[in-house]
PDB file of C-alpha atoms and ligand atoms in Angstrom:
ATOM      1  CA  MET A 163      46.233 -41.939  53.120  1.00  0.00           C
ATOM      2  CA  GLU A 164      46.804 -42.450  56.744  1.00  0.00           C
ATOM      3  CA  SER A 165      49.421 -39.911  56.682  1.00  0.00           C
ATOM      4  CA  ARG A 166      46.940 -37.192  55.562  1.00  0.00           C
ATOM      5  CA  GLY A 167      44.112 -38.172  58.132  1.00  0.00           C
ATOM      6  CA  ILE A 168      42.116 -41.037  56.732  1.00  0.00           C
ATOM      7  CA  ARG A 169      41.590 -43.217  59.671  1.00  0.00           C
ATOM      8  CA  ASN A 170      38.577 -45.326  58.937  1.00  0.00           C
ATOM      9  CA  PRO A 171      39.849 -48.976  58.375  1.00  0.00           C
ATOM     10  CA  ASP A 172      36.908 -50.068  56.534  1.00  0.00           C
ATOM     11  CA  ILE A 173      37.315 -47.218  53.794  1.00  0.00           C
ATOM     12  CA  LEU A 174      41.125 -47.661  53.714  1.00  0.00           C
ATOM     13  CA  ARG A 175      40.637 -51.470  53.180  1.00  0.00           C
ATOM     14  CA  VAL A 176      38.167 -50.712  50.253  1.00  0.00           C
ATOM     15  CA  ILE A 177      40.272 -48.201  48.682  1.00  0.00           C
ATOM     16  CA  ARG A 178      43.234 -50.566  48.956  1.00  0.00           C
ATOM     17  CA  SER A 179      41.058 -53.495  47.313  1.00  0.00           C
ATOM     18  CA  THR A 180      39.589 -51.486  44.570  1.00  0.00           C
ATOM     19  CA  PRO A 181      41.315 -52.119  41.187  1.00  0.00           C
ATOM     20  CA  ARG A 182      41.443 -48.305  40.084  1.00  0.00           C
ATOM     21  CA  HIS A 183      43.440 -49.265  36.928  1.00  0.00           C
ATOM     22  CA  LEU A 184      40.197 -50.998  35.574  1.00  0.00           C
ATOM     23  CA  PHE A 185      38.268 -47.768  35.753  1.00  0.00           C
ATOM     24  CA  VAL A 186      40.463 -45.602  33.815  1.00  0.00           C
ATOM     25  CA  PRO A 187      41.347 -45.684  29.970  1.00  0.00           C
ATOM     26  CA  PRO A 188      44.554 -47.837  28.851  1.00  0.00           C
ATOM     27  CA  ASN A 189      46.582 -44.336  28.051  1.00  0.00           C
ATOM     28  CA  VAL A 190      46.638 -43.667  31.647  1.00  0.00           C
ATOM     29  CA  ARG A 191      46.567 -47.107  33.035  1.00  0.00           C
ATOM     30  CA  SER A 192      50.078 -47.042  34.227  1.00  0.00           C
ATOM     31  CA  LYS A 193      49.312 -43.975  36.538  1.00  0.00           C
ATOM     32  CA  ALA A 194      46.319 -45.343  38.199  1.00  0.00           C
ATOM     33  CA  TYR A 195      47.940 -45.877  41.541  1.00  0.00           C
ATOM     34  CA  GLN A 196      49.322 -42.593  42.025  1.00  0.00           C
ATOM     35  CA  ASP A 197      47.484 -39.987  43.872  1.00  0.00           C
ATOM     36  CA  ARG A 198      46.352 -37.578  41.575  1.00  0.00           C
ATOM     37  CA  PRO A 199      43.188 -37.392  39.171  1.00  0.00           C
ATOM     38  CA  LEU A 200      43.446 -38.593  35.835  1.00  0.00           C
ATOM     39  CA  PRO A 201      41.679 -38.041  32.520  1.00  0.00           C
ATOM     40  CA  ILE A 202      38.717 -40.439  31.568  1.00  0.00           C
ATOM     41  CA  GLY A 203      37.545 -38.996  28.319  1.00  0.00           C
ATOM     42  CA  TYR A 204      34.333 -36.665  27.604  1.00  0.00           C
ATOM     43  CA  GLY A 205      36.175 -33.735  29.280  1.00  0.00           C
ATOM     44  CA  ALA A 206      35.769 -35.612  32.739  1.00  0.00           C
ATOM     45  CA  THR A 207      38.338 -36.895  35.190  1.00  0.00           C
ATOM     46  CA  ILE A 208      38.373 -39.734  37.993  1.00  0.00           C
ATOM     47  CA  SER A 209      39.154 -38.042  41.403  1.00  0.00           C
ATOM     48  CA  GLN A 210      42.527 -38.011  43.121  1.00  0.00           C
ATOM     49  CA  PRO A 211      42.085 -41.085  45.568  1.00  0.00           C
ATOM     50  CA  TYR A 212      42.634 -38.942  48.629  1.00  0.00           C
ATOM     51  CA  ILE A 213      39.627 -36.862  47.619  1.00  0.00           C
ATOM     52  CA  VAL A 214      37.801 -40.057  47.172  1.00  0.00           C
ATOM     53  CA  ALA A 215      38.672 -41.202  50.263  1.00  0.00           C
ATOM     54  CA  LEU A 216      38.022 -37.857  52.058  1.00  0.00           C
ATOM     55  CA  MET A 217      34.644 -37.651  50.686  1.00  0.00           C
ATOM     56  CA  THR A 218      33.670 -41.152  51.417  1.00  0.00           C
ATOM     57  CA  GLU A 219      34.828 -40.512  55.134  1.00  0.00           C
ATOM     58  CA  LEU A 220      32.686 -37.558  55.284  1.00  0.00           C
ATOM     59  CA  LEU A 221      29.765 -39.212  53.742  1.00  0.00           C
ATOM     60  CA  ALA A 222      30.062 -42.103  56.557  1.00  0.00           C
ATOM     61  CA  PRO A 223      28.179 -44.849  54.531  1.00  0.00           C
ATOM     62  CA  ALA A 224      26.830 -47.553  56.509  1.00  0.00           C
ATOM     63  CA  LYS A 225      25.791 -51.166  55.541  1.00  0.00           C
ATOM     64  CA  LYS A 226      22.140 -50.247  55.687  1.00  0.00           C
ATOM     65  CA  HIS A 227      22.437 -46.774  53.558  1.00  0.00           C
ATOM     66  CA  ARG A 228      20.900 -45.999  50.208  1.00  0.00           C
ATOM     67  CA  VAL A 229      23.113 -43.700  48.543  1.00  0.00           C
ATOM     68  CA  LEU A 230      23.058 -41.376  45.742  1.00  0.00           C
ATOM     69  CA  GLU A 231      26.062 -40.041  43.590  1.00  0.00           C
ATOM     70  CA  VAL A 232      25.905 -37.289  41.172  1.00  0.00           C
ATOM     71  CA  GLY A 233      28.584 -37.407  38.509  1.00  0.00           C
ATOM     72  CA  THR A 234      29.179 -41.196  37.774  1.00  0.00           C
ATOM     73  CA  GLY A 235      32.431 -40.378  35.706  1.00  0.00           C
ATOM     74  CA  SER A 236      34.551 -43.877  35.398  1.00  0.00           C
ATOM     75  CA  GLY A 237      32.233 -45.524  38.247  1.00  0.00           C
ATOM     76  CA  TYR A 238      35.206 -45.595  40.689  1.00  0.00           C
ATOM     77  CA  GLN A 239      33.674 -43.449  43.565  1.00  0.00           C
ATOM     78  CA  ALA A 240      30.239 -45.440  43.034  1.00  0.00           C
ATOM     79  CA  ALA A 241      32.593 -48.863  43.269  1.00  0.00           C
ATOM     80  CA  ILE A 242      33.769 -47.803  46.624  1.00  0.00           C
ATOM     81  CA  LEU A 243      30.398 -46.622  48.030  1.00  0.00           C
ATOM     82  CA  GLY A 244      28.812 -49.726  46.992  1.00  0.00           C
ATOM     83  CA  GLN A 245      31.199 -51.757  49.365  1.00  0.00           C
ATOM     84  CA  LEU A 246      30.492 -49.490  52.237  1.00  0.00           C
ATOM     85  CA  ALA A 247      26.579 -49.073  51.744  1.00  0.00           C
ATOM     86  CA  ALA A 248      23.454 -51.352  50.980  1.00  0.00           C
ATOM     87  CA  GLU A 249      22.306 -49.566  47.562  1.00  0.00           C
ATOM     88  CA  VAL A 250      24.026 -46.951  45.279  1.00  0.00           C
ATOM     89  CA  TYR A 251      22.459 -44.970  42.652  1.00  0.00           C
ATOM     90  CA  THR A 252      24.449 -42.807  40.555  1.00  0.00           C
ATOM     91  CA  VAL A 253      23.585 -40.237  37.887  1.00  0.00           C
ATOM     92  CA  GLU A 254      25.848 -39.334  35.138  1.00  0.00           C
ATOM     93  CA  ILE A 255      25.030 -36.673  32.534  1.00  0.00           C
ATOM     94  CA  SER A 256      27.304 -37.999  29.608  1.00  0.00           C
ATOM     95  CA  PRO A 257      25.659 -41.208  27.814  1.00  0.00           C
ATOM     96  CA  GLU A 258      29.015 -42.336  26.949  1.00  0.00           C
ATOM     97  CA  LEU A 259      30.355 -41.978  30.532  1.00  0.00           C
ATOM     98  CA  ALA A 260      27.071 -43.615  31.964  1.00  0.00           C
ATOM     99  CA  ARG A 261      27.206 -46.761  29.591  1.00  0.00           C
ATOM    100  CA  SER A 262      31.043 -47.372  29.905  1.00  0.00           C
ATOM    101  CA  ALA A 263      30.792 -47.010  33.852  1.00  0.00           C
ATOM    102  CA  ALA A 264      27.569 -49.504  33.811  1.00  0.00           C
ATOM    103  CA  GLU A 265      29.661 -51.762  31.933  1.00  0.00           C
ATOM    104  CA  THR A 266      32.828 -51.532  34.083  1.00  0.00           C
ATOM    105  CA  LEU A 267      30.700 -51.887  37.189  1.00  0.00           C
ATOM    106  CA  ARG A 268      28.912 -55.002  35.960  1.00  0.00           C
ATOM    107  CA  GLU A 269      32.102 -56.817  34.726  1.00  0.00           C
ATOM    108  CA  LEU A 270      33.552 -56.483  37.948  1.00  0.00           C
ATOM    109  CA  GLY A 271      30.460 -57.326  40.020  1.00  0.00           C
ATOM    110  CA  TYR A 272      29.189 -54.606  41.780  1.00  0.00           C
ATOM    111  CA  ALA A 273      25.727 -55.839  41.895  1.00  0.00           C
ATOM    112  CA  ASN A 274      24.289 -53.183  44.270  1.00  0.00           C
ATOM    113  CA  ILE A 275      24.961 -50.109  42.133  1.00  0.00           C
ATOM    114  CA  THR A 276      22.595 -48.632  39.672  1.00  0.00           C
ATOM    115  CA  VAL A 277      23.728 -46.196  36.991  1.00  0.00           C
ATOM    116  CA  ARG A 278      21.548 -43.895  34.771  1.00  0.00           C
ATOM    117  CA  GLN A 279      22.067 -41.130  32.279  1.00  0.00           C
ATOM    118  CA  GLY A 280      20.452 -38.123  33.432  1.00  0.00           C
ATOM    119  CA  ASP A 281      20.759 -34.565  35.063  1.00  0.00           C
ATOM    120  CA  GLY A 282      22.064 -34.864  38.505  1.00  0.00           C
ATOM    121  CA  TYR A 283      20.573 -31.567  39.510  1.00  0.00           C
ATOM    122  CA  GLN A 284      17.264 -33.349  39.644  1.00  0.00           C
ATOM    123  CA  GLY A 285      18.748 -36.019  41.813  1.00  0.00           C
ATOM    124  CA  TRP A 286      16.795 -39.372  41.501  1.00  0.00           C
ATOM    125  CA  PRO A 287      13.493 -38.614  43.101  1.00  0.00           C
ATOM    126  CA  GLU A 288      12.019 -42.147  42.407  1.00  0.00           C
ATOM    127  CA  ARG A 289      14.589 -43.718  45.036  1.00  0.00           C
ATOM    128  CA  ALA A 290      14.574 -40.960  47.631  1.00  0.00           C
ATOM    129  CA  PRO A 291      15.022 -40.451  50.443  1.00  0.00           C
ATOM    130  CA  PHE A 292      18.730 -41.113  50.722  1.00  0.00           C
ATOM    131  CA  ASP A 293      20.903 -41.557  53.843  1.00  0.00           C
ATOM    132  CA  GLY A 294      23.916 -40.197  51.789  1.00  0.00           C
ATOM    133  CA  ILE A 295      24.150 -37.945  48.675  1.00  0.00           C
ATOM    134  CA  LEU A 296      27.696 -37.514  47.219  1.00  0.00           C
ATOM    135  CA  ALA A 297      28.209 -34.966  44.444  1.00  0.00           C
ATOM    136  CA  THR A 298      31.472 -35.126  42.404  1.00  0.00           C
ATOM    137  CA  ALA A 299      30.816 -32.315  40.080  1.00  0.00           C
ATOM    138  CA  ALA A 300      30.222 -28.732  41.589  1.00  0.00           C
ATOM    139  CA  PRO A 301      27.031 -26.816  41.521  1.00  0.00           C
ATOM    140  CA  PRO A 302      27.444 -23.053  41.854  1.00  0.00           C
ATOM    141  CA  GLU A 303      25.364 -23.399  44.675  1.00  0.00           C
ATOM    142  CA  LEU A 304      23.443 -26.073  47.016  1.00  0.00           C
ATOM    143  CA  PRO A 305      20.901 -27.761  44.440  1.00  0.00           C
ATOM    144  CA  GLU A 306      17.194 -27.741  46.286  1.00  0.00           C
ATOM    145  CA  ALA A 307      16.267 -30.880  45.046  1.00  0.00           C
ATOM    146  CA  LEU A 308      19.135 -32.701  46.480  1.00  0.00           C
ATOM    147  CA  ILE A 309      18.524 -31.433  49.991  1.00  0.00           C
ATOM    148  CA  ALA A 310      14.891 -32.432  49.395  1.00  0.00           C
ATOM    149  CA  GLN A 311      15.755 -35.974  48.696  1.00  0.00           C
ATOM    150  CA  LEU A 312      17.989 -36.296  51.855  1.00  0.00           C
ATOM    151  CA  ALA A 313      16.361 -38.505  54.614  1.00  0.00           C
ATOM    152  CA  GLN A 314      16.139 -37.058  57.876  1.00  0.00           C
ATOM    153  CA  GLY A 315      19.485 -37.423  59.470  1.00  0.00           C
ATOM    154  CA  GLY A 316      20.892 -38.149  56.127  1.00  0.00           C
ATOM    155  CA  ARG A 317      24.050 -36.128  54.678  1.00  0.00           C
ATOM    156  CA  LEU A 318      25.068 -34.478  51.671  1.00  0.00           C
ATOM    157  CA  VAL A 319      28.869 -34.185  50.675  1.00  0.00           C
ATOM    158  CA  ALA A 320      29.599 -32.056  47.726  1.00  0.00           C
ATOM    159  CA  PRO A 321      31.926 -29.333  46.179  1.00  0.00           C
ATOM    160  CA  ILE A 322      30.172 -26.201  45.792  1.00  0.00           C
ATOM    161  CA  GLY A 323      30.655 -22.986  44.162  1.00  0.00           C
ATOM    162  CA  PRO A 324      31.981 -21.365  40.860  1.00  0.00           C
ATOM    163  CA  MET A 325      35.208 -22.626  39.271  1.00  0.00           C
ATOM    164  CA  GLY A 326      38.204 -21.393  41.099  1.00  0.00           C
ATOM    165  CA  SER A 327      36.498 -20.800  44.630  1.00  0.00           C
ATOM    166  CA  GLN A 328      34.791 -24.221  45.552  1.00  0.00           C
ATOM    167  CA  GLU A 329      34.487 -25.488  49.015  1.00  0.00           C
ATOM    168  CA  LEU A 330      33.876 -29.047  49.997  1.00  0.00           C
ATOM    169  CA  MET A 331      30.542 -28.657  52.077  1.00  0.00           C
ATOM    170  CA  VAL A 332      28.893 -31.298  54.349  1.00  0.00           C
ATOM    171  CA  ILE A 333      25.116 -30.338  54.762  1.00  0.00           C
ATOM    172  CA  GLU A 334      23.244 -32.497  57.327  1.00  0.00           C
ATOM    173  CA  LYS A 335      19.591 -32.813  57.517  1.00  0.00           C
ATOM    174  CA  GLU A 336      18.566 -32.967  61.251  1.00  0.00           C
ATOM    175  CA  ALA A 337      16.033 -35.062  62.698  1.00  0.00           C
ATOM    176  CA  GLU A 338      13.674 -32.183  62.877  1.00  0.00           C
ATOM    177  CA  GLY A 339      14.347 -31.257  59.336  1.00  0.00           C
ATOM    178  CA  SER A 340      16.511 -28.279  59.880  1.00  0.00           C
ATOM    179  CA  ILE A 341      19.831 -27.791  57.972  1.00  0.00           C
ATOM    180  CA  ARG A 342      23.146 -27.726  59.342  1.00  0.00           C
ATOM    181  CA  ARG A 343      26.253 -27.074  56.881  1.00  0.00           C
ATOM    182  CA  ARG A 344      29.958 -26.713  57.218  1.00  0.00           C
ATOM    183  CA  SER A 345      32.770 -25.917  55.163  1.00  0.00           C
ATOM    184  CA  VAL A 346      35.687 -28.550  55.256  1.00  0.00           C
ATOM    185  CA  CYS A 347      38.587 -27.249  52.706  1.00  0.00           C
ATOM    186  CA  ALA A 348      38.842 -25.558  49.328  1.00  0.00           C
ATOM    187  CA  VAL A 349      38.679 -28.138  46.622  1.00  0.00           C
ATOM    188  CA  SER A 350      38.890 -28.016  42.894  1.00  0.00           C
ATOM    189  CA  PHE A 351      36.217 -30.089  40.795  1.00  0.00           C
ATOM    190  CA  LEU A 352      34.665 -29.900  37.448  1.00  0.00           C
ATOM    191  CA  PRO A 353      31.511 -27.781  37.243  1.00  0.00           C
ATOM    192  CA  MET A 354      28.128 -29.605  37.325  1.00  0.00           C
ATOM    193  CA  LYS A 355      26.959 -28.937  33.839  1.00  0.00           C
ATOM    194  CA  PRO A 356      23.315 -27.419  33.545  1.00  0.00           C
ATOM    195  CA  ALA A 357      20.963 -29.875  31.825  1.00  0.00           C
TER     196      ALA A 357
HETATM  197  N1  SAH B 333      32.957 -39.824  40.280  1.00  0.00           N
HETATM  198  C1  SAH B 333      33.614 -39.961  39.199  1.00  0.00           C
HETATM  199  C2  SAH B 333      34.216 -38.633  38.984  1.00  0.00           C
HETATM  200  C3  SAH B 333      33.367 -37.511  38.099  1.00  0.00           C
HETATM  201  S1  SAH B 333      34.001 -36.128  37.498  1.00  0.00           S
HETATM  202  C4  SAH B 333      34.769 -41.120  39.319  1.00  0.00           C
HETATM  203  O1  SAH B 333      34.908 -41.746  40.269  1.00  0.00           O
HETATM  204  O2  SAH B 333      35.064 -41.325  38.263  1.00  0.00           O
HETATM  205  C5  SAH B 333      32.492 -35.626  37.152  1.00  0.00           C
HETATM  206  C6  SAH B 333      31.250 -35.970  36.290  1.00  0.00           C
HETATM  207  O3  SAH B 333      30.227 -35.233  36.495  1.00  0.00           O
HETATM  208  C7  SAH B 333      31.842 -36.316  34.972  1.00  0.00           C
HETATM  209  O4  SAH B 333      31.846 -37.419  34.690  1.00  0.00           O
HETATM  210  C8  SAH B 333      30.777 -35.057  34.404  1.00  0.00           C
HETATM  211  O5  SAH B 333      30.202 -35.798  33.167  1.00  0.00           O
HETATM  212  C9  SAH B 333      29.332 -35.445  35.405  1.00  0.00           C
HETATM  213  N2  SAH B 333      28.530 -34.238  35.478  1.00  0.00           N
HETATM  214  C10 SAH B 333      28.681 -32.943  35.144  1.00  0.00           C
HETATM  215  N3  SAH B 333      27.361 -32.232  35.318  1.00  0.00           N
HETATM  216  C11 SAH B 333      26.494 -33.210  35.694  1.00  0.00           C
HETATM  217  C12 SAH B 333      25.155 -33.279  35.573  1.00  0.00           C
HETATM  218  N4  SAH B 333      24.449 -32.095  35.756  1.00  0.00           N
HETATM  219  N5  SAH B 333      24.624 -34.420  36.058  1.00  0.00           N
HETATM  220  C13 SAH B 333      25.186 -35.678  36.244  1.00  0.00           C
HETATM  221  N6  SAH B 333      26.604 -35.623  35.844  1.00  0.00           N
HETATM  222  C14 SAH B 333      27.268 -34.654  35.740  1.00  0.00           C
END
């Protein structure tokens, strides 16, 4: 992690102390501490820890922030965010994954994370605005609803683009409401499914 440029001590500490093996199915548990994505069933994968760290660093969650995640999957990224922000809301389209992630997070005592089954393209309007939004599935283009749900000064971190040519983007909503976007690197995520 450090050797690849992740410097934030809070993020490094949280990644080191979060039991990734408890977020993956038993058949891949022995590989839980390798720096690679792993299958979690229902066609989904838990991201590589380095990518989780990088996206978390780009989002820069703070203790007073309210954060939205799109693509709960195993709940691991939500658990990392929950330890760095005030509240985390996370939306997952697969009912089975939403249920099992909610159960894992409850069992492990992450009390400030709320999971719901639904379509992440719509965000979570009842809980908006968010200081940070992090998507872990890739929409072909920037979803307007997510931009609309960003607080002023808020930041969206998302892989954007079609399969095979996605870029990790950071989009910031400035105080006066204008949007600034930059590309960080090429990435490879599962597509964000249409509802
Ligand atoms: N953050 C997860 C990894 C998620 S993989 C973790 O830490 O384990 C991407 C997830 O996005 C998958 O679980 C997939 O089911 C979900 N997904 C795909 N399209 C979606 C959509 N439109 N809305 C919400 N979730 C979606």
